[in-house]
Amino acid sequence: MPEPITAPAIELDGVSKAFGANKVLDDVSLTVRHGSIMVMLGPSGTGKSVLLRCLVGLLRPDAGRVLVYGEDVAALDESRPRDRARLFALRRRFGMLFQDGALFDDMDVGDNVAFPMRMHTDLSEAQIRAKVADKLRRVGLSGVERKAPSELSGGMRKRVAFARAIALEPDIVLCDEPSSGLDPVMSATLDELILELHRTLGMTFIVISHDTAEAKKIADTIGLLASGKLVTYGPAADVFAEGQPALRQFFERSTEGPIRVL
Ligand SMILES: Nc1ncnc2c1ncn2[C@@H]1O[C@H](COP(=O)(O)OP(=O)(O)O)[C@@H](O)[C@H]1O
Ligand SMILES: [Mg+2]
């Protein structure tokens, strides 16, 4: 039996990141429990995607530690060969559904989902085919392997992107605004898919969103980023009960409140 994982999936400790004079993340600290669903809310341009890129070492913070199962990603420098191998090993623990998570249009659905397995594993073609079928089944799209992405609806393409994100059976799935560009019904089915994958596969989910309904539905932990600061963070029930002014403003879609609209 593998040992149960008790370390937190993610720990941020004093993470700051600026681009020139633009201070995007200002001393952010938080812990994401293994096996939880954390939803990070925040207005556009507030550093949510930057935060995700720091988690996988695509961006290095100016200060602070970014621990992934106890190992500091922020201390690894991709240009150093020794660090590079560690960084790539850590990245393998993540599945990523990027905001602009486009599929490769010149590949069929099956090859899209198989892509990470071909890149990162020595699995045989037969094993890959079986795993592709399994991942597509899990996202409710059995049998579409030979279709071109252009033949699918927007919601189906998102599901294929999900199948690709979980192709390597990651510990942590990062979803950057998974429902952006989808209508409310498609968004709701995508939320259900996240809950279903969480229930059946037990992965940790970190979901970036500006949709409070989505947060209410799926989160067990909620954060709110505004002007580079983590203004609230904790168990979903506590965060909602606390009625933090910035969160309330977010829920009420109000222009009045601590979140400044430029
Ligand atoms: N590579 C980069 N270089 C310079 N500025 C960046 C870079 N990436 C993001 N930014 C800036 O950081 C801020 C936060 O961006 P982002 O994290 O994408 O916001 P969001 O919360 O909408 O995901 C924005 O002002 C953006 O212009
Ligand atoms: Mg973003």
PDB file of C-alpha atoms and ligand atoms in Angstrom:
ATOM      1  CA  MET A   1       0.000   0.000   0.000  1.00  0.00           C
ATOM      2  CA  PRO A   2       1.382   3.458  -0.804  1.00  0.00           C
ATOM      3  CA  GLU A   3       1.669   5.706   2.225  1.00  0.00           C
ATOM      4  CA  PRO A   4      -1.199   8.165   2.547  1.00  0.00           C
ATOM      5  CA  ILE A   5      -0.157  11.714   1.694  1.00  0.00           C
ATOM      6  CA  THR A   6      -0.305  13.922   4.771  1.00  0.00           C
ATOM      7  CA  ALA A   7       1.798  16.901   3.597  1.00  0.00           C
ATOM      8  CA  PRO A   8      -0.134  19.860   2.230  1.00  0.00           C
ATOM      9  CA  ALA A   9      -0.345  19.864  -1.576  1.00  0.00           C
ATOM     10  CA  ILE A  10       0.723  23.507  -1.693  1.00  0.00           C
ATOM     11  CA  GLU A  11       2.140  25.988   0.783  1.00  0.00           C
ATOM     12  CA  LEU A  12       2.827  29.583  -0.209  1.00  0.00           C
ATOM     13  CA  ASP A  13       4.891  31.535   2.262  1.00  0.00           C
ATOM     14  CA  GLY A  14       5.281  35.281   1.730  1.00  0.00           C
ATOM     15  CA  VAL A  15       5.098  35.157  -2.063  1.00  0.00           C
ATOM     16  CA  SER A  16       5.543  38.470  -3.855  1.00  0.00           C
ATOM     17  CA  LYS A  17       5.851  39.146  -7.558  1.00  0.00           C
ATOM     18  CA  ALA A  18       6.154  42.415  -9.436  1.00  0.00           C
ATOM     19  CA  PHE A  19       6.592  43.251 -13.094  1.00  0.00           C
ATOM     20  CA  GLY A  20       8.499  46.526 -13.018  1.00  0.00           C
ATOM     21  CA  ALA A  21       6.407  48.922 -10.962  1.00  0.00           C
ATOM     22  CA  ASN A  22       3.361  46.667 -11.216  1.00  0.00           C
ATOM     23  CA  LYS A  23       3.207  44.836  -7.875  1.00  0.00           C
ATOM     24  CA  VAL A  24       1.016  41.860  -8.761  1.00  0.00           C
ATOM     25  CA  LEU A  25       1.329  39.565  -5.725  1.00  0.00           C
ATOM     26  CA  ASP A  26       2.087  41.151  -2.362  1.00  0.00           C
ATOM     27  CA  ASP A  27       3.122  38.795   0.447  1.00  0.00           C
ATOM     28  CA  VAL A  28       0.678  35.969  -0.250  1.00  0.00           C
ATOM     29  CA  SER A  29       0.679  33.017   2.171  1.00  0.00           C
ATOM     30  CA  LEU A  30      -1.717  30.090   2.094  1.00  0.00           C
ATOM     31  CA  THR A  31      -1.963  26.311   2.431  1.00  0.00           C
ATOM     32  CA  VAL A  32      -3.901  23.965   0.160  1.00  0.00           C
ATOM     33  CA  ARG A  33      -4.761  20.662   1.786  1.00  0.00           C
ATOM     34  CA  HIS A  34      -4.132  17.502  -0.227  1.00  0.00           C
ATOM     35  CA  GLY A  35      -7.427  16.286  -1.659  1.00  0.00           C
ATOM     36  CA  SER A  36      -9.267  19.589  -1.333  1.00  0.00           C
ATOM     37  CA  ILE A  37     -10.913  21.873  -3.893  1.00  0.00           C
ATOM     38  CA  MET A  38      -9.630  25.415  -3.492  1.00  0.00           C
ATOM     39  CA  VAL A  39     -11.282  28.176  -5.490  1.00  0.00           C
ATOM     40  CA  MET A  40      -9.423  31.463  -5.846  1.00  0.00           C
ATOM     41  CA  LEU A  41     -11.656  34.370  -6.716  1.00  0.00           C
ATOM     42  CA  GLY A  42     -10.611  37.827  -7.770  1.00  0.00           C
ATOM     43  CA  PRO A  43     -11.223  40.576 -10.267  1.00  0.00           C
ATOM     44  CA  SER A  44      -9.526  40.495 -13.675  1.00  0.00           C
ATOM     45  CA  GLY A  45      -5.885  41.474 -13.787  1.00  0.00           C
ATOM     46  CA  THR A  46      -5.318  40.802 -10.101  1.00  0.00           C
ATOM     47  CA  GLY A  47      -2.653  38.116 -10.389  1.00  0.00           C
ATOM     48  CA  LYS A  48      -4.626  34.882 -10.350  1.00  0.00           C
ATOM     49  CA  SER A  49      -2.950  33.458 -13.447  1.00  0.00           C
ATOM     50  CA  VAL A  50       0.437  34.727 -12.239  1.00  0.00           C
ATOM     51  CA  LEU A  51      -0.139  32.784  -9.008  1.00  0.00           C
ATOM     52  CA  LEU A  52      -0.785  29.571 -10.968  1.00  0.00           C
ATOM     53  CA  ARG A  53       2.334  30.100 -13.063  1.00  0.00           C
ATOM     54  CA  CYS A  54       4.364  30.447  -9.859  1.00  0.00           C
ATOM     55  CA  LEU A  55       3.015  27.098  -8.621  1.00  0.00           C
ATOM     56  CA  VAL A  56       4.444  25.216 -11.582  1.00  0.00           C
ATOM     57  CA  GLY A  57       7.663  27.221 -11.774  1.00  0.00           C
ATOM     58  CA  LEU A  58       6.822  28.945 -15.056  1.00  0.00           C
ATOM     59  CA  LEU A  59       7.338  32.206 -13.155  1.00  0.00           C
ATOM     60  CA  ARG A  60       9.649  32.710 -10.182  1.00  0.00           C
ATOM     61  CA  PRO A  61       8.435  34.985  -7.416  1.00  0.00           C
ATOM     62  CA  ASP A  62      10.693  37.848  -6.273  1.00  0.00           C
ATOM     63  CA  ALA A  63      10.311  36.694  -2.677  1.00  0.00           C
ATOM     64  CA  GLY A  64       8.795  33.842  -0.734  1.00  0.00           C
ATOM     65  CA  ARG A  65       8.570  30.087  -0.902  1.00  0.00           C
ATOM     66  CA  VAL A  66       6.285  27.948  -3.073  1.00  0.00           C
ATOM     67  CA  LEU A  67       6.186  24.463  -1.575  1.00  0.00           C
ATOM     68  CA  VAL A  68       4.697  21.633  -3.615  1.00  0.00           C
ATOM     69  CA  TYR A  69       4.400  18.600  -1.340  1.00  0.00           C
ATOM     70  CA  GLY A  70       7.168  20.171   0.722  1.00  0.00           C
ATOM     71  CA  GLU A  71       9.600  21.020  -2.092  1.00  0.00           C
ATOM     72  CA  ASP A  72      10.320  24.660  -2.889  1.00  0.00           C
ATOM     73  CA  VAL A  73       9.627  25.314  -6.577  1.00  0.00           C
ATOM     74  CA  ALA A  74      10.676  28.952  -6.196  1.00  0.00           C
ATOM     75  CA  ALA A  75      14.229  27.846  -5.314  1.00  0.00           C
ATOM     76  CA  LEU A  76      14.603  25.916  -8.572  1.00  0.00           C
ATOM     77  CA  ASP A  77      16.162  27.634 -11.567  1.00  0.00           C
ATOM     78  CA  GLU A  78      15.228  26.121 -14.912  1.00  0.00           C
ATOM     79  CA  SER A  79      18.522  27.251 -16.466  1.00  0.00           C
ATOM     80  CA  ARG A  80      20.501  25.010 -14.057  1.00  0.00           C
ATOM     81  CA  PRO A  81      20.522  21.402 -15.337  1.00  0.00           C
ATOM     82  CA  ARG A  82      20.295  19.909 -11.849  1.00  0.00           C
ATOM     83  CA  ASP A  83      17.253  22.037 -10.969  1.00  0.00           C
ATOM     84  CA  ARG A  84      15.688  21.452 -14.344  1.00  0.00           C
ATOM     85  CA  ALA A  85      15.163  17.740 -13.741  1.00  0.00           C
ATOM     86  CA  ARG A  86      13.588  18.455 -10.330  1.00  0.00           C
ATOM     87  CA  LEU A  87      11.372  21.133 -11.811  1.00  0.00           C
ATOM     88  CA  PHE A  88      10.164  18.842 -14.570  1.00  0.00           C
ATOM     89  CA  ALA A  89       9.482  16.082 -12.035  1.00  0.00           C
ATOM     90  CA  LEU A  90       7.445  18.514  -9.931  1.00  0.00           C
ATOM     91  CA  ARG A  91       5.525  19.748 -12.974  1.00  0.00           C
ATOM     92  CA  ARG A  92       4.557  16.148 -13.681  1.00  0.00           C
ATOM     93  CA  ARG A  93       2.501  16.216 -10.475  1.00  0.00           C
ATOM     94  CA  PHE A  94       0.271  18.896 -12.002  1.00  0.00           C
ATOM     95  CA  GLY A  95      -2.419  18.725 -14.630  1.00  0.00           C
ATOM     96  CA  MET A  96      -3.051  22.096 -16.187  1.00  0.00           C
ATOM     97  CA  LEU A  97      -6.153  23.481 -17.775  1.00  0.00           C
ATOM     98  CA  PHE A  98      -4.989  26.879 -18.938  1.00  0.00           C
ATOM     99  CA  GLN A  99      -7.325  29.792 -19.462  1.00  0.00           C
ATOM    100  CA  ASP A 100      -6.710  29.744 -23.198  1.00  0.00           C
ATOM    101  CA  GLY A 101      -6.397  25.937 -23.017  1.00  0.00           C
ATOM    102  CA  ALA A 102      -6.642  25.389 -26.712  1.00  0.00           C
ATOM    103  CA  LEU A 103      -6.468  21.928 -28.223  1.00  0.00           C
ATOM    104  CA  PHE A 104      -4.105  21.192 -31.071  1.00  0.00           C
ATOM    105  CA  ASP A 105      -6.405  21.720 -34.057  1.00  0.00           C
ATOM    106  CA  ASP A 106      -4.318  19.612 -36.404  1.00  0.00           C
ATOM    107  CA  MET A 107      -4.611  16.537 -34.150  1.00  0.00           C
ATOM    108  CA  ASP A 108      -7.723  14.496 -33.521  1.00  0.00           C
ATOM    109  CA  VAL A 109      -9.172  14.247 -30.020  1.00  0.00           C
ATOM    110  CA  GLY A 110      -7.413  10.966 -29.232  1.00  0.00           C
ATOM    111  CA  ASP A 111      -3.994  12.357 -30.174  1.00  0.00           C
ATOM    112  CA  ASN A 112      -4.678  15.496 -28.120  1.00  0.00           C
ATOM    113  CA  VAL A 113      -5.331  13.427 -24.993  1.00  0.00           C
ATOM    114  CA  ALA A 114      -2.438  11.078 -25.781  1.00  0.00           C
ATOM    115  CA  PHE A 115      -0.004  13.955 -26.282  1.00  0.00           C
ATOM    116  CA  PRO A 116       1.267  14.249 -22.658  1.00  0.00           C
ATOM    117  CA  MET A 117       1.625  10.456 -22.430  1.00  0.00           C
ATOM    118  CA  ARG A 118       3.712  10.350 -25.612  1.00  0.00           C
ATOM    119  CA  MET A 119       5.836  13.234 -24.340  1.00  0.00           C
ATOM    120  CA  HIS A 120       6.422  11.984 -20.811  1.00  0.00           C
ATOM    121  CA  THR A 121       5.986   8.214 -20.635  1.00  0.00           C
ATOM    122  CA  ASP A 122       7.218   5.016 -22.278  1.00  0.00           C
ATOM    123  CA  LEU A 123       3.755   3.510 -22.483  1.00  0.00           C
ATOM    124  CA  SER A 124       3.019   1.351 -25.532  1.00  0.00           C
ATOM    125  CA  GLU A 125       0.498   2.518 -28.119  1.00  0.00           C
ATOM    126  CA  ALA A 126      -1.988  -0.082 -26.856  1.00  0.00           C
ATOM    127  CA  GLN A 127      -1.598   1.176 -23.276  1.00  0.00           C
ATOM    128  CA  ILE A 128      -1.964   4.767 -24.433  1.00  0.00           C
ATOM    129  CA  ARG A 129      -5.125   3.938 -26.380  1.00  0.00           C
ATOM    130  CA  ALA A 130      -6.640   2.295 -23.312  1.00  0.00           C
ATOM    131  CA  LYS A 131      -5.757   5.262 -21.112  1.00  0.00           C
ATOM    132  CA  VAL A 132      -7.123   7.754 -23.651  1.00  0.00           C
ATOM    133  CA  ALA A 133     -10.408   5.820 -23.739  1.00  0.00           C
ATOM    134  CA  ASP A 134     -10.517   5.811 -19.927  1.00  0.00           C
ATOM    135  CA  LYS A 135      -9.876   9.573 -19.645  1.00  0.00           C
ATOM    136  CA  LEU A 136     -12.499  10.376 -22.301  1.00  0.00           C
ATOM    137  CA  ARG A 137     -14.990   8.162 -20.495  1.00  0.00           C
ATOM    138  CA  ARG A 138     -14.319  10.035 -17.261  1.00  0.00           C
ATOM    139  CA  VAL A 139     -15.186  13.352 -18.894  1.00  0.00           C
ATOM    140  CA  GLY A 140     -18.328  11.877 -20.452  1.00  0.00           C
ATOM    141  CA  LEU A 141     -17.046  11.723 -24.022  1.00  0.00           C
ATOM    142  CA  SER A 142     -16.504   8.057 -24.857  1.00  0.00           C
ATOM    143  CA  GLY A 143     -15.785   7.190 -28.462  1.00  0.00           C
ATOM    144  CA  VAL A 144     -14.841  10.611 -29.860  1.00  0.00           C
ATOM    145  CA  GLU A 145     -11.158   9.755 -30.418  1.00  0.00           C
ATOM    146  CA  ARG A 146     -11.215  10.197 -34.174  1.00  0.00           C
ATOM    147  CA  LYS A 147     -13.107  13.480 -34.214  1.00  0.00           C
ATOM    148  CA  ALA A 148     -11.354  16.760 -34.981  1.00  0.00           C
ATOM    149  CA  PRO A 149     -11.576  19.451 -32.267  1.00  0.00           C
ATOM    150  CA  SER A 150     -13.375  21.687 -34.787  1.00  0.00           C
ATOM    151  CA  GLU A 151     -16.249  19.174 -34.923  1.00  0.00           C
ATOM    152  CA  LEU A 152     -16.949  19.599 -31.194  1.00  0.00           C
ATOM    153  CA  SER A 153     -18.927  22.226 -29.270  1.00  0.00           C
ATOM    154  CA  GLY A 154     -17.095  24.630 -26.931  1.00  0.00           C
ATOM    155  CA  GLY A 155     -18.204  22.631 -23.897  1.00  0.00           C
ATOM    156  CA  MET A 156     -16.988  19.377 -25.413  1.00  0.00           C
ATOM    157  CA  ARG A 157     -13.622  20.915 -26.287  1.00  0.00           C
ATOM    158  CA  LYS A 158     -13.252  21.968 -22.620  1.00  0.00           C
ATOM    159  CA  ARG A 159     -13.973  18.376 -21.608  1.00  0.00           C
ATOM    160  CA  VAL A 160     -11.294  17.108 -23.986  1.00  0.00           C
ATOM    161  CA  ALA A 161      -8.892  19.651 -22.490  1.00  0.00           C
ATOM    162  CA  PHE A 162      -9.814  18.225 -19.074  1.00  0.00           C
ATOM    163  CA  ALA A 163      -9.129  14.686 -20.288  1.00  0.00           C
ATOM    164  CA  ARG A 164      -5.718  15.889 -21.477  1.00  0.00           C
ATOM    165  CA  ALA A 165      -5.077  17.670 -18.149  1.00  0.00           C
ATOM    166  CA  ILE A 166      -5.655  14.423 -16.207  1.00  0.00           C
ATOM    167  CA  ALA A 167      -3.873  12.229 -18.774  1.00  0.00           C
ATOM    168  CA  LEU A 168      -0.813  11.716 -16.564  1.00  0.00           C
ATOM    169  CA  GLU A 169      -2.950  11.140 -13.456  1.00  0.00           C
ATOM    170  CA  PRO A 170      -1.638  14.215 -11.647  1.00  0.00           C
ATOM    171  CA  ASP A 171      -1.903  14.877  -7.903  1.00  0.00           C
ATOM    172  CA  ILE A 172      -3.001  18.469  -8.429  1.00  0.00           C
ATOM    173  CA  VAL A 173      -5.205  19.835 -11.202  1.00  0.00           C
ATOM    174  CA  LEU A 174      -4.936  23.556 -11.915  1.00  0.00           C
ATOM    175  CA  CYS A 175      -7.925  25.070 -13.700  1.00  0.00           C
ATOM    176  CA  ASP A 176      -7.626  28.656 -14.838  1.00  0.00           C
ATOM    177  CA  GLU A 177     -11.152  30.015 -15.270  1.00  0.00           C
ATOM    178  CA  PRO A 178     -12.495  26.727 -16.642  1.00  0.00           C
ATOM    179  CA  SER A 179     -15.946  28.130 -17.335  1.00  0.00           C
ATOM    180  CA  SER A 180     -14.888  31.337 -19.071  1.00  0.00           C
ATOM    181  CA  GLY A 181     -16.498  31.588 -22.484  1.00  0.00           C
ATOM    182  CA  LEU A 182     -19.130  28.953 -21.681  1.00  0.00           C
ATOM    183  CA  ASP A 183     -22.839  29.565 -21.200  1.00  0.00           C
ATOM    184  CA  PRO A 184     -24.268  29.063 -17.666  1.00  0.00           C
ATOM    185  CA  VAL A 185     -25.565  25.561 -18.348  1.00  0.00           C
ATOM    186  CA  MET A 186     -22.242  24.397 -19.797  1.00  0.00           C
ATOM    187  CA  SER A 187     -20.457  26.009 -16.834  1.00  0.00           C
ATOM    188  CA  ALA A 188     -22.690  24.113 -14.419  1.00  0.00           C
ATOM    189  CA  THR A 189     -21.958  20.787 -16.110  1.00  0.00           C
ATOM    190  CA  LEU A 190     -18.255  21.580 -15.981  1.00  0.00           C
ATOM    191  CA  ASP A 191     -18.552  22.239 -12.228  1.00  0.00           C
ATOM    192  CA  GLU A 192     -20.225  18.857 -11.885  1.00  0.00           C
ATOM    193  CA  LEU A 193     -17.389  17.293 -13.840  1.00  0.00           C
ATOM    194  CA  ILE A 194     -14.852  18.787 -11.416  1.00  0.00           C
ATOM    195  CA  LEU A 195     -16.815  17.380  -8.461  1.00  0.00           C
ATOM    196  CA  GLU A 196     -17.082  13.983 -10.155  1.00  0.00           C
ATOM    197  CA  LEU A 197     -13.347  13.797 -10.956  1.00  0.00           C
ATOM    198  CA  HIS A 198     -12.570  14.912  -7.422  1.00  0.00           C
ATOM    199  CA  ARG A 199     -14.833  12.221  -5.963  1.00  0.00           C
ATOM    200  CA  THR A 200     -13.631   9.389  -8.176  1.00  0.00           C
ATOM    201  CA  LEU A 201      -9.934  10.234  -8.561  1.00  0.00           C
ATOM    202  CA  GLY A 202      -9.288  12.113  -5.300  1.00  0.00           C
ATOM    203  CA  MET A 203      -7.110  14.758  -6.917  1.00  0.00           C
ATOM    204  CA  THR A 204      -6.478  18.174  -5.385  1.00  0.00           C
ATOM    205  CA  PHE A 205      -8.108  20.941  -7.435  1.00  0.00           C
ATOM    206  CA  ILE A 206      -7.060  24.563  -7.576  1.00  0.00           C
ATOM    207  CA  VAL A 207      -9.637  26.482  -9.551  1.00  0.00           C
ATOM    208  CA  ILE A 208      -9.286  30.108 -10.544  1.00  0.00           C
ATOM    209  CA  SER A 209     -12.611  31.776 -11.052  1.00  0.00           C
ATOM    210  CA  HIS A 210     -14.441  35.028 -11.042  1.00  0.00           C
ATOM    211  CA  ASP A 211     -17.731  33.200 -10.756  1.00  0.00           C
ATOM    212  CA  THR A 212     -19.066  33.179  -7.212  1.00  0.00           C
ATOM    213  CA  ALA A 213     -21.787  30.629  -8.066  1.00  0.00           C
ATOM    214  CA  GLU A 214     -19.036  28.245  -9.157  1.00  0.00           C
ATOM    215  CA  ALA A 215     -17.165  28.850  -5.898  1.00  0.00           C
ATOM    216  CA  LYS A 216     -20.295  28.163  -3.835  1.00  0.00           C
ATOM    217  CA  LYS A 217     -20.922  24.939  -5.693  1.00  0.00           C
ATOM    218  CA  ILE A 218     -17.518  23.289  -5.692  1.00  0.00           C
ATOM    219  CA  ALA A 219     -15.143  24.886  -3.164  1.00  0.00           C
ATOM    220  CA  ASP A 220     -14.227  23.522   0.211  1.00  0.00           C
ATOM    221  CA  THR A 221     -11.658  26.304   0.569  1.00  0.00           C
ATOM    222  CA  ILE A 222     -12.028  29.825  -0.830  1.00  0.00           C
ATOM    223  CA  GLY A 223      -9.574  32.645  -1.342  1.00  0.00           C
ATOM    224  CA  LEU A 224     -10.071  36.138  -2.645  1.00  0.00           C
ATOM    225  CA  LEU A 225      -7.245  38.076  -4.259  1.00  0.00           C
ATOM    226  CA  ALA A 226      -7.660  41.812  -4.706  1.00  0.00           C
ATOM    227  CA  SER A 227      -4.968  44.366  -5.503  1.00  0.00           C
ATOM    228  CA  GLY A 228      -2.240  41.782  -5.000  1.00  0.00           C
ATOM    229  CA  LYS A 229      -3.355  40.859  -1.477  1.00  0.00           C
ATOM    230  CA  LEU A 230      -5.038  37.713  -0.283  1.00  0.00           C
ATOM    231  CA  VAL A 231      -7.911  39.502   1.453  1.00  0.00           C
ATOM    232  CA  THR A 232      -9.595  36.377   2.740  1.00  0.00           C
ATOM    233  CA  TYR A 233      -8.793  32.667   2.798  1.00  0.00           C
ATOM    234  CA  GLY A 234     -10.259  29.676   4.578  1.00  0.00           C
ATOM    235  CA  PRO A 235     -12.937  26.973   4.685  1.00  0.00           C
ATOM    236  CA  ALA A 236     -15.758  27.930   2.286  1.00  0.00           C
ATOM    237  CA  ALA A 237     -18.437  27.954   4.979  1.00  0.00           C
ATOM    238  CA  ASP A 238     -16.366  30.304   7.200  1.00  0.00           C
ATOM    239  CA  VAL A 239     -15.501  32.617   4.332  1.00  0.00           C
ATOM    240  CA  PHE A 240     -19.149  32.953   3.322  1.00  0.00           C
ATOM    241  CA  ALA A 241     -20.293  33.376   6.944  1.00  0.00           C
ATOM    242  CA  GLU A 242     -17.657  36.026   7.607  1.00  0.00           C
ATOM    243  CA  GLY A 243     -19.222  38.307   4.962  1.00  0.00           C
ATOM    244  CA  GLN A 244     -15.877  39.915   4.135  1.00  0.00           C
ATOM    245  CA  PRO A 245     -16.673  43.251   2.430  1.00  0.00           C
ATOM    246  CA  ALA A 246     -14.595  42.522  -0.673  1.00  0.00           C
ATOM    247  CA  LEU A 247     -16.210  39.113  -1.065  1.00  0.00           C
ATOM    248  CA  ARG A 248     -19.668  40.580  -0.543  1.00  0.00           C
ATOM    249  CA  GLN A 249     -18.926  43.165  -3.181  1.00  0.00           C
ATOM    250  CA  PHE A 250     -17.882  40.377  -5.488  1.00  0.00           C
ATOM    251  CA  PHE A 251     -21.066  38.404  -4.818  1.00  0.00           C
ATOM    252  CA  GLU A 252     -23.303  41.384  -5.222  1.00  0.00           C
ATOM    253  CA  ARG A 253     -21.516  42.492  -8.403  1.00  0.00           C
ATOM    254  CA  SER A 254     -21.288  45.924  -6.875  1.00  0.00           C
ATOM    255  CA  THR A 255     -18.988  48.731  -7.982  1.00  0.00           C
ATOM    256  CA  GLU A 256     -19.125  50.084  -4.401  1.00  0.00           C
ATOM    257  CA  GLY A 257     -16.698  48.509  -1.938  1.00  0.00           C
ATOM    258  CA  PRO A 258     -13.039  47.844  -1.241  1.00  0.00           C
ATOM    259  CA  ILE A 259     -12.331  46.461  -4.726  1.00  0.00           C
ATOM    260  CA  ARG A 260     -11.410  49.488  -6.781  1.00  0.00           C
ATOM    261  CA  VAL A 261     -12.663  49.544 -10.342  1.00  0.00           C
ATOM    262  CA  LEU A 262     -10.332  51.360 -12.676  1.00  0.00           C
TER     263      LEU A 262
HETATM  264  N1  LIG B   1       4.811  37.991 -18.040  1.00  0.00           N
HETATM  265  C1  LIG B   1       4.316  39.167 -17.642  1.00  0.00           C
HETATM  266  N2  LIG B   1       5.000  40.319 -17.811  1.00  0.00           N
HETATM  267  C2  LIG B   1       4.529  41.508 -17.376  1.00  0.00           C
HETATM  268  N3  LIG B   1       3.346  41.662 -16.757  1.00  0.00           N
HETATM  269  C3  LIG B   1       2.597  40.564 -16.565  1.00  0.00           C
HETATM  270  C4  LIG B   1       3.027  39.269 -16.986  1.00  0.00           C
HETATM  271  N4  LIG B   1       2.081  38.361 -16.653  1.00  0.00           N
HETATM  272  C5  LIG B   1       1.099  39.063 -16.046  1.00  0.00           C
HETATM  273  N5  LIG B   1       1.402  40.376 -15.988  1.00  0.00           N
HETATM  274  C6  LIG B   1       0.584  41.425 -15.343  1.00  0.00           C
HETATM  275  O1  LIG B   1       0.205  40.965 -14.068  1.00  0.00           O
HETATM  276  C7  LIG B   1      -1.104  41.376 -13.757  1.00  0.00           C
HETATM  277  C8  LIG B   1      -1.950  40.185 -13.353  1.00  0.00           C
HETATM  278  O2  LIG B   1      -2.144  39.343 -14.472  1.00  0.00           O
HETATM  279  P1  LIG B   1      -2.944  37.987 -14.378  1.00  0.00           P
HETATM  280  O3  LIG B   1      -2.375  37.111 -13.329  1.00  0.00           O
HETATM  281  O4  LIG B   1      -2.980  37.430 -15.760  1.00  0.00           O
HETATM  282  O5  LIG B   1      -4.411  38.473 -13.954  1.00  0.00           O
HETATM  283  P2  LIG B   1      -5.724  37.590 -13.702  1.00  0.00           P
HETATM  284  O6  LIG B   1      -6.055  37.752 -12.267  1.00  0.00           O
HETATM  285  O7  LIG B   1      -6.787  38.220 -14.569  1.00  0.00           O
HETATM  286  O8  LIG B   1      -5.422  36.187 -14.103  1.00  0.00           O
HETATM  287  C9  LIG B   1      -1.626  42.137 -14.960  1.00  0.00           C
HETATM  288  O9  LIG B   1      -1.452  43.510 -14.713  1.00  0.00           O
HETATM  289  C10 LIG B   1      -0.724  41.668 -16.077  1.00  0.00           C
HETATM  290  O10 LIG B   1      -0.595  42.653 -17.051  1.00  0.00           O
HETATM  291 MG    MG B   2      -6.095  35.017 -15.604  1.00  0.00          MG
END
